[in-house]
Short mmCIF file of C-alpha atoms and ligand atoms in Angstrom, two decimals:
data_model
loop_
_atom_site.label_atom_id
_atom_site.label_comp_id
_atom_site.label_asym_id
_atom_site.label_seq_id
_atom_site.Cartn_x
_atom_site.Cartn_y
_atom_site.Cartn_z
CA MET A 1 -2.80 25.37 17.41
CA VAL A 2 -4.80 23.27 15.12
CA LYS A 3 -7.16 21.02 17.20
CA GLU A 4 -9.60 19.83 14.63
CA LEU A 5 -9.24 18.90 11.07
CA VAL A 6 -11.75 17.93 8.37
CA ILE A 7 -10.56 16.37 5.47
CA VAL A 8 -12.07 14.32 2.40
CA ARG A 9 -12.54 10.74 3.31
CA PRO A 10 -9.51 8.97 2.52
CA ASP A 11 -8.55 6.05 0.21
CA ASP A 12 -5.98 3.38 0.58
CA TRP A 13 -4.20 2.75 -2.70
CA HIS A 14 -2.66 -0.53 -1.45
CA LEU A 15 -4.32 -2.92 1.01
CA HIS A 16 -4.35 -6.54 1.81
CA LEU A 17 -7.68 -8.01 2.91
CA ARG A 18 -6.98 -11.60 2.84
CA ASP A 19 -9.98 -13.95 2.54
CA GLU A 20 -12.48 -16.26 4.29
CA ASP A 21 -12.32 -15.97 8.16
CA LEU A 22 -10.09 -12.74 8.08
CA LEU A 23 -12.37 -10.78 5.58
CA PRO A 24 -15.10 -9.69 7.91
CA ILE A 25 -12.29 -8.27 10.16
CA THR A 26 -10.07 -6.77 7.73
CA VAL A 27 -12.91 -5.21 5.55
CA ASN A 28 -14.74 -3.44 8.26
CA GLU A 29 -11.32 -2.23 9.79
CA SER A 30 -10.73 -0.35 6.75
CA ALA A 31 -13.97 0.69 5.78
CA LYS A 32 -14.11 2.77 9.27
CA SER A 33 -11.88 5.25 7.75
CA PHE A 34 -11.48 4.68 3.97
CA ALA A 35 -13.87 4.98 1.25
CA ARG A 36 -12.05 2.90 -1.31
CA ALA A 37 -8.88 0.56 -1.53
CA ILE A 38 -6.90 -0.99 -4.16
CA ILE A 39 -7.19 -4.50 -3.11
CA MET A 40 -3.96 -6.70 -3.41
CA PRO A 41 -4.33 -9.97 -5.35
CA ASN A 42 -1.79 -11.97 -3.46
CA LEU A 43 -4.25 -14.58 -2.15
CA VAL A 44 -3.38 -18.38 -2.31
CA PRO A 45 -4.09 -19.11 -5.27
CA PRO A 46 -3.62 -15.52 -6.54
CA ILE A 47 -6.22 -13.51 -8.28
CA THR A 48 -4.98 -13.92 -11.86
CA LYS A 49 -8.32 -14.03 -13.81
CA LEU A 50 -11.25 -11.73 -14.25
CA VAL A 51 -13.71 -14.36 -12.71
CA ASP A 52 -11.44 -14.60 -9.51
CA ALA A 53 -11.46 -10.85 -9.18
CA LYS A 54 -15.24 -10.88 -9.63
CA SER A 55 -15.98 -13.40 -6.86
CA TYR A 56 -13.35 -12.01 -4.52
CA LYS A 57 -15.06 -8.59 -4.93
CA HIS A 58 -18.36 -10.24 -4.08
CA ARG A 59 -16.99 -11.99 -1.09
CA ILE A 60 -15.58 -8.62 0.28
CA MET A 61 -18.88 -6.75 -0.27
CA LYS A 62 -20.63 -9.75 1.56
CA ALA A 63 -18.23 -9.16 4.53
CA LEU A 64 -19.04 -5.43 4.80
CA LYS A 65 -21.29 -4.33 7.70
CA PRO A 66 -24.45 -2.81 6.35
CA ASN A 67 -23.71 0.55 8.27
CA LEU A 68 -20.48 1.12 6.57
CA SER A 69 -19.73 1.74 2.87
CA PHE A 70 -16.71 0.65 1.11
CA ILE A 71 -15.67 0.19 -2.48
CA PRO A 72 -13.01 -2.26 -3.22
CA LEU A 73 -11.01 -1.56 -6.43
CA MET A 74 -9.93 -4.82 -7.64
CA THR A 75 -6.65 -5.76 -9.20
CA LEU A 76 -5.24 -8.76 -11.22
CA TYR A 77 -1.94 -10.49 -10.31
CA MET A 78 0.34 -10.43 -13.43
CA THR A 79 1.95 -13.88 -14.23
CA GLU A 80 3.96 -14.59 -17.24
CA GLU A 81 0.72 -16.14 -18.70
CA THR A 82 -1.50 -13.04 -18.20
CA ASP A 83 -3.77 -12.60 -21.19
CA PRO A 84 -3.51 -9.07 -22.54
CA ARG A 85 -7.20 -9.35 -23.68
CA GLU A 86 -8.30 -10.30 -20.16
CA VAL A 87 -6.73 -7.17 -18.76
CA GLU A 88 -8.27 -5.08 -21.52
CA LYS A 89 -11.74 -6.41 -20.74
CA GLY A 90 -11.39 -6.14 -16.99
CA PHE A 91 -10.18 -2.50 -17.17
CA MET A 92 -12.58 -1.24 -19.86
CA ASN A 93 -15.66 -2.75 -18.01
CA GLY A 94 -14.49 -1.32 -14.67
CA LEU A 95 -13.94 -4.55 -12.84
CA ILE A 96 -10.19 -4.00 -12.21
CA SER A 97 -8.63 -0.76 -11.69
CA ALA A 98 -5.03 -1.96 -11.89
CA VAL A 99 -2.71 -4.84 -12.40
CA LYS A 100 -0.14 -5.73 -9.91
CA LEU A 101 3.27 -6.79 -10.77
CA TYR A 102 5.26 -9.09 -8.23
CA PRO A 103 8.91 -10.20 -9.08
CA ALA A 104 8.73 -13.99 -8.44
CA GLY A 105 9.76 -14.41 -4.89
CA ALA A 106 9.89 -10.81 -3.79
CA THR A 107 7.19 -11.25 -0.90
CA THR A 108 4.21 -13.06 0.69
CA ASN A 109 2.43 -15.20 -2.03
CA SER A 110 4.60 -13.93 -4.78
CA GLN A 111 5.75 -17.38 -6.10
CA SER A 112 3.55 -17.04 -9.25
CA GLY A 113 4.94 -13.52 -10.14
CA VAL A 114 7.18 -12.64 -13.00
CA LYS A 115 10.65 -13.99 -13.61
CA ASN A 116 11.27 -13.14 -17.06
CA PHE A 117 10.06 -9.54 -17.76
CA GLU A 118 10.24 -10.04 -21.52
CA LYS A 119 7.20 -12.33 -21.30
CA ILE A 120 4.90 -9.45 -20.02
CA LYS A 121 5.64 -7.04 -22.84
CA PRO A 122 2.54 -7.80 -24.85
CA VAL A 123 0.40 -7.08 -21.52
CA LEU A 124 2.35 -3.86 -20.70
CA GLU A 125 1.68 -2.58 -24.34
CA ILE A 126 -2.04 -3.10 -23.97
CA MET A 127 -1.99 -1.31 -20.57
CA ALA A 128 -0.19 1.65 -21.79
CA GLU A 129 -2.74 1.83 -24.63
CA ILE A 130 -5.77 1.75 -22.61
CA GLY A 131 -4.38 3.74 -19.58
CA CYS A 132 -4.53 0.76 -17.03
CA PRO A 133 -2.11 1.52 -14.24
CA LEU A 134 0.63 -0.86 -13.38
CA CYS A 135 1.24 -1.43 -9.52
CA ILE A 136 4.78 -2.44 -8.85
CA HIS A 137 6.43 -4.27 -6.07
CA GLY A 138 9.62 -2.61 -6.75
CA GLU A 139 12.49 -5.19 -5.44
CA VAL A 140 14.84 -7.57 -7.11
CA THR A 141 14.97 -10.94 -5.81
CA ASP A 142 18.50 -12.10 -6.47
CA SER A 143 20.10 -13.40 -3.49
CA ASN A 144 23.41 -11.83 -4.31
CA ILE A 145 21.86 -8.29 -3.84
CA ASP A 146 21.60 -7.09 -0.50
CA ILE A 147 18.17 -6.70 0.99
CA PHE A 148 18.66 -3.08 1.80
CA ASP A 149 19.57 -2.38 -1.80
CA ARG A 150 16.92 -4.41 -3.60
CA GLU A 151 14.55 -1.37 -4.43
CA LYS A 152 17.36 0.88 -5.72
CA VAL A 153 18.68 -2.06 -8.10
CA PHE A 154 15.26 -2.85 -9.19
CA ILE A 155 14.63 0.84 -10.06
CA ASN A 156 17.86 0.87 -12.02
CA THR A 157 17.81 -2.51 -13.82
CA VAL A 158 14.20 -3.43 -14.33
CA LEU A 159 11.89 -0.34 -13.83
CA GLU A 160 13.82 1.89 -15.99
CA LYS A 161 13.72 -0.64 -18.98
CA ILE A 162 9.86 -1.21 -18.56
CA ARG A 163 9.35 2.61 -18.41
CA THR A 164 11.66 3.39 -21.51
CA ASP A 165 9.89 0.52 -23.45
CA ASN A 166 6.50 1.67 -22.49
CA PRO A 167 6.77 5.58 -22.13
CA THR A 168 2.99 6.20 -21.68
CA LEU A 169 2.40 3.34 -19.26
CA LYS A 170 0.93 4.53 -15.82
CA VAL A 171 3.29 3.13 -13.06
CA ILE A 172 2.95 3.22 -9.32
CA ILE A 173 6.02 2.10 -7.37
CA GLU A 174 4.39 0.60 -4.35
CA HIS A 175 5.47 1.11 -0.91
CA ILE A 176 8.80 3.18 -1.56
CA THR A 177 11.37 3.00 0.99
CA THR A 178 14.39 4.93 -0.25
CA LYS A 179 15.46 8.42 -0.99
CA ASP A 180 16.55 6.85 -4.44
CA ALA A 181 12.83 5.87 -5.07
CA VAL A 182 11.80 9.42 -4.06
CA ASP A 183 14.23 11.22 -6.40
CA TYR A 184 13.43 8.72 -9.26
CA VAL A 185 9.70 9.44 -8.93
CA ILE A 186 10.19 13.26 -8.91
CA ALA A 187 12.44 12.87 -11.90
CA GLY A 188 9.95 11.04 -13.86
CA LYS A 189 6.98 12.30 -15.96
CA ASN A 190 3.51 12.72 -14.58
CA ASN A 191 2.65 9.05 -15.46
CA LEU A 192 4.90 7.95 -12.69
CA ALA A 193 3.89 7.95 -8.97
CA ALA A 194 4.43 6.13 -5.70
CA THR A 195 2.58 5.03 -2.91
CA ILE A 196 3.89 5.35 0.69
CA THR A 197 2.97 3.14 3.66
CA THR A 198 2.12 4.43 7.17
CA HIS A 199 4.94 2.25 8.83
CA HIS A 200 7.74 3.38 6.49
CA LEU A 201 6.82 7.06 7.56
CA ALA A 202 6.85 5.93 11.19
CA ILE A 203 9.85 3.61 11.68
CA ASN A 204 13.40 3.07 10.50
CA ARG A 205 15.74 0.00 10.57
CA ASN A 206 16.92 0.74 14.34
CA ASP A 207 13.23 0.45 15.25
CA LEU A 208 13.16 -3.00 13.83
CA LEU A 209 16.64 -4.15 14.95
CA ALA A 210 18.24 -2.24 17.79
CA GLY A 211 17.60 -3.50 21.17
CA GLY A 212 16.13 -6.86 19.92
CA ILE A 213 14.39 -7.80 16.70
CA LYS A 214 10.72 -6.48 16.40
CA PRO A 215 8.72 -8.95 14.27
CA HIS A 216 5.72 -6.45 14.11
CA PHE A 217 8.12 -4.07 12.53
CA TYR A 218 9.14 -6.34 9.80
CA CYS A 219 7.64 -5.79 6.42
CA LEU A 220 8.72 -5.71 2.85
CA PRO A 221 10.30 -3.98 1.45
CA VAL A 222 12.41 -3.95 4.68
CA VAL A 223 12.50 -0.52 6.48
CA LYS A 224 15.61 1.61 5.68
CA ARG A 225 18.03 3.79 7.59
CA GLU A 226 16.80 7.10 9.00
CA ASP A 227 17.85 9.29 6.22
CA HIS A 228 15.68 7.30 3.80
CA ARG A 229 12.66 7.53 6.24
CA LEU A 230 13.01 11.46 6.32
CA ALA A 231 13.08 11.52 2.54
CA LEU A 232 9.81 9.70 2.45
CA VAL A 233 8.34 11.86 5.14
CA GLU A 234 9.41 14.82 3.02
CA ALA A 235 7.83 13.50 -0.25
CA ALA A 236 4.34 12.77 1.79
CA VAL A 237 4.26 16.30 3.21
CA SER A 238 5.35 17.92 0.10
CA GLY A 239 1.73 17.70 -1.40
CA SER A 240 3.38 16.60 -4.75
CA PRO A 241 0.58 14.68 -6.66
CA LYS A 242 3.21 11.94 -7.28
CA PHE A 243 2.95 10.63 -3.68
CA PHE A 244 -0.14 9.07 -1.99
CA LEU A 245 -0.94 6.85 0.65
CA GLY A 246 -1.09 3.06 0.02
CA THR A 247 -1.00 1.60 3.64
CA ASP A 248 -0.06 -1.98 2.54
CA SER A 249 -1.90 -2.78 5.79
CA ALA A 250 -1.08 -6.55 5.91
CA PRO A 251 -2.63 -8.84 8.43
CA HIS A 252 -0.75 -11.98 9.72
CA LEU A 253 -1.41 -14.00 12.69
CA ASP A 254 0.92 -13.38 15.72
CA HIS A 255 2.20 -16.76 15.74
CA ASP A 256 3.25 -16.52 12.13
CA LYS A 257 5.12 -13.11 12.80
CA GLU A 258 6.63 -14.19 16.16
CA SER A 259 8.44 -17.19 14.69
CA SER A 260 11.89 -18.12 13.71
CA CYS A 261 10.93 -17.38 10.22
CA GLY A 262 8.36 -14.44 10.70
CA CYS A 263 6.13 -13.22 7.83
CA ALA A 264 6.43 -9.81 6.37
CA GLY A 265 3.65 -7.14 6.92
CA CYS A 266 2.33 -4.60 9.47
CA PHE A 267 -1.44 -4.15 10.14
CA THR A 268 -2.12 -0.30 10.11
CA ALA A 269 -5.60 -0.24 8.91
CA THR A 270 -6.83 0.76 12.55
CA ASN A 271 -4.68 3.75 13.28
CA THR A 272 -3.06 4.93 10.09
CA LEU A 273 -4.71 8.36 10.18
CA GLU A 274 -4.06 8.93 13.56
CA ILE A 275 -0.39 8.19 13.12
CA LEU A 276 -0.17 10.25 9.96
CA ALA A 277 -1.70 13.25 11.39
CA HIS A 278 0.95 13.25 14.14
CA ILE A 279 3.65 12.93 11.55
CA PHE A 280 2.32 15.70 9.26
CA GLU A 281 1.80 17.89 12.31
CA GLU A 282 5.22 17.47 13.35
CA ARG A 283 6.33 18.86 10.09
CA SER A 284 3.91 21.77 10.18
CA ALA A 285 2.18 20.06 7.28
CA LEU A 286 -1.42 19.24 8.54
CA ASN A 287 -2.64 21.26 5.51
CA LYS A 288 -1.11 18.74 3.20
CA LEU A 289 -2.52 15.75 5.03
CA GLU A 290 -5.77 15.71 2.78
CA LEU A 291 -3.65 15.73 -0.38
CA PHE A 292 -1.78 12.74 0.47
CA THR A 293 -4.62 10.53 1.75
CA SER A 294 -7.56 11.65 -0.24
CA ILE A 295 -6.91 13.70 -3.28
CA ASN A 296 -3.53 12.77 -4.99
CA GLY A 297 -4.27 9.00 -5.38
CA ALA A 298 -7.67 9.54 -6.77
CA GLU A 299 -6.26 11.94 -9.47
CA PHE A 300 -3.53 9.65 -10.44
CA TYR A 301 -6.01 6.84 -10.85
CA GLU A 302 -8.72 9.24 -12.70
CA LYS A 303 -11.24 8.27 -9.95
CA ASN A 304 -13.82 10.88 -8.61
CA ILE A 305 -12.74 12.53 -5.38
CA ASN A 306 -14.90 11.38 -2.43
CA THR A 307 -17.63 13.69 -1.54
CA ASP A 308 -17.93 12.86 2.25
CA LYS A 309 -15.47 14.04 4.86
CA ILE A 310 -14.13 12.78 8.22
CA LYS A 311 -13.06 14.91 11.18
CA LEU A 312 -9.97 14.34 13.24
CA ILE A 313 -9.66 15.96 16.62
CA LYS A 314 -6.53 16.56 18.74
CA LYS A 315 -6.85 15.36 22.27
CA ASP A 316 -5.18 16.75 25.35
CA LYS A 317 -3.63 13.43 25.93
CA PRO A 318 -2.21 10.45 23.61
CA VAL A 319 -4.88 8.41 22.39
CA SER A 320 -4.91 4.48 23.07
CA PHE A 321 -5.66 1.90 20.49
CA PRO A 322 -6.44 -1.71 21.03
CA LYS A 323 -3.16 -3.75 20.89
CA LYS A 324 -4.76 -6.67 19.16
CA LEU A 325 -7.55 -7.67 16.59
CA SER A 326 -9.21 -10.93 17.50
CA THR A 327 -9.97 -13.22 14.54
CA PRO A 328 -11.34 -16.80 14.29
CA LEU A 329 -7.63 -17.70 13.56
CA GLY A 330 -5.87 -16.04 16.45
CA LYS A 331 -4.63 -12.51 17.33
CA ILE A 332 -3.24 -9.95 14.73
CA THR A 333 -1.03 -7.05 16.44
CA ILE A 334 -2.15 -3.58 15.47
CA PHE A 335 1.16 -1.52 14.55
CA LYS A 336 2.23 0.68 17.28
CA PRO A 337 5.17 3.08 16.37
CA ASN A 338 7.70 4.13 18.98
CA PHE A 339 5.70 7.45 19.57
CA GLU A 340 2.28 8.31 20.42
CA THR A 341 -0.42 10.45 18.73
CA LYS A 342 -3.10 12.82 20.19
CA TRP A 343 -5.11 12.83 17.07
CA GLN A 344 -8.19 10.74 16.87
CA VAL A 345 -10.68 9.92 13.88
CA LEU A 346 -14.13 10.69 14.95
CA ALA A 347 -16.34 7.84 14.01
O1 DOR B 401 5.29 -6.50 4.04
C1 DOR B 401 4.57 -6.96 3.01
N1 DOR B 401 3.43 -7.80 3.46
N2 DOR B 401 5.00 -6.61 2.01
C2 DOR B 401 4.34 -7.08 0.90
O2 DOR B 401 4.81 -6.79 -0.11
C3 DOR B 401 3.38 -7.96 1.11
C4 DOR B 401 2.67 -8.14 2.23
C5 DOR B 401 1.75 -9.27 2.43
O3 DOR B 401 0.91 -9.66 1.69
O4 DOR B 401 1.80 -9.82 3.74
ZN1 ZN B 402 1.44 -5.22 -0.22
#
C-alpha cells in the first residue's frame, strides 16, 4: 500500500483571493500548497483593465509571506466593452494569462458580465489569434431554465456557437459539474479543456440538501446528482490532458453563507490536496494525481512545469483540519466533505 507520494508542486487553475483584509489569509493559505494560480477577477469593482490587474497583482505579492513563493496568474474580467487591444497588450506582455467570461448574473459579482455574446466577437477573434485562453463560467442565467440544467443548456446554446465561430480559440470550461460537460470536453479538439473543483469531486446534491440544507456545500454551478459526480471523478482520474484542477476556492464569511440568502462558494484552499489524494486512492489512481494537479493545466496554458515537489504522506488515522479560518472580518468555514482523509501534505 502506498504510504508516501511525491509530486510536482501543484497549481490552482481557478482561485478567488478577494482583496484587502482577506488577502493576507487567502494568499498564504494557497501558497502553502500551490506554486501558481489563475486569479479570478470578480472583485467589486471587477478587474476589467490592465491597470487594475497590475495593481491587484502587486497587492497579492505584498500580502505573501516572505518564506513562501507563489505566482499569481492574472486574468481580465470580460465585459461587453472590453477592448481587444487591451487584451492583446496584456497577454503579449505577460501580465494576464487568460480572460474570464461570466454570463451576466451567473454568480458572485457577475453583474458586469456579458449579456449579448455578439458584442464580444472582436475580443474573441483577437484571443484566438494570439492564443489567449478564455475561461468560461458555463451556465445560462435565464430564470426559465432549471438551475440543475444551466450548464448543459449553456454548452448547447452559447458555447457551441462561440467555438464554431472561433475554432482555434483556447477554451476552458470552468468548474464543470455534469457528465454532459465531461462528454463535450472529451469530444472537442485539444484546444478545449475543463477545470474540476475539489468540492464537485467530493459531494453531490444529496450532501447539499438531504437531511437539512448545508450552506457550506452551496456553490455555483450547484453540485449535481451522484452520476454526474462519478463522471467528474472518472475524468479527473483518467489522466486525460483535458482535465485539471481549478479549486474555485471561494471565501465567504460565515454570516454571509449561513443566511436566508446564502452566498455561493466553498473554501477548499486549505485541504484540497488531502481530499484529492483520498478520492484518487479510492479509485486506485494515485499515480494520476500529479497529472491532474500539476501537469495538465500547465501544459494547456503553455507554462513551464514547476520544478519543486511536494510530499504527501498517509497517516494511520484520519487527519484533522482546522474548522475555520479567522479573518479581520469574521470566520470562514473550511470545506469538510462527508468523509475523512488520512493523507497529509508535509509542509
Ligand atoms: O461558488 C462560486 N463562488 N462560484 C462562482 O462561480 C463564484 C464564486 C465566488 O466568487 O464566490
Ligand atoms: Zn470561481
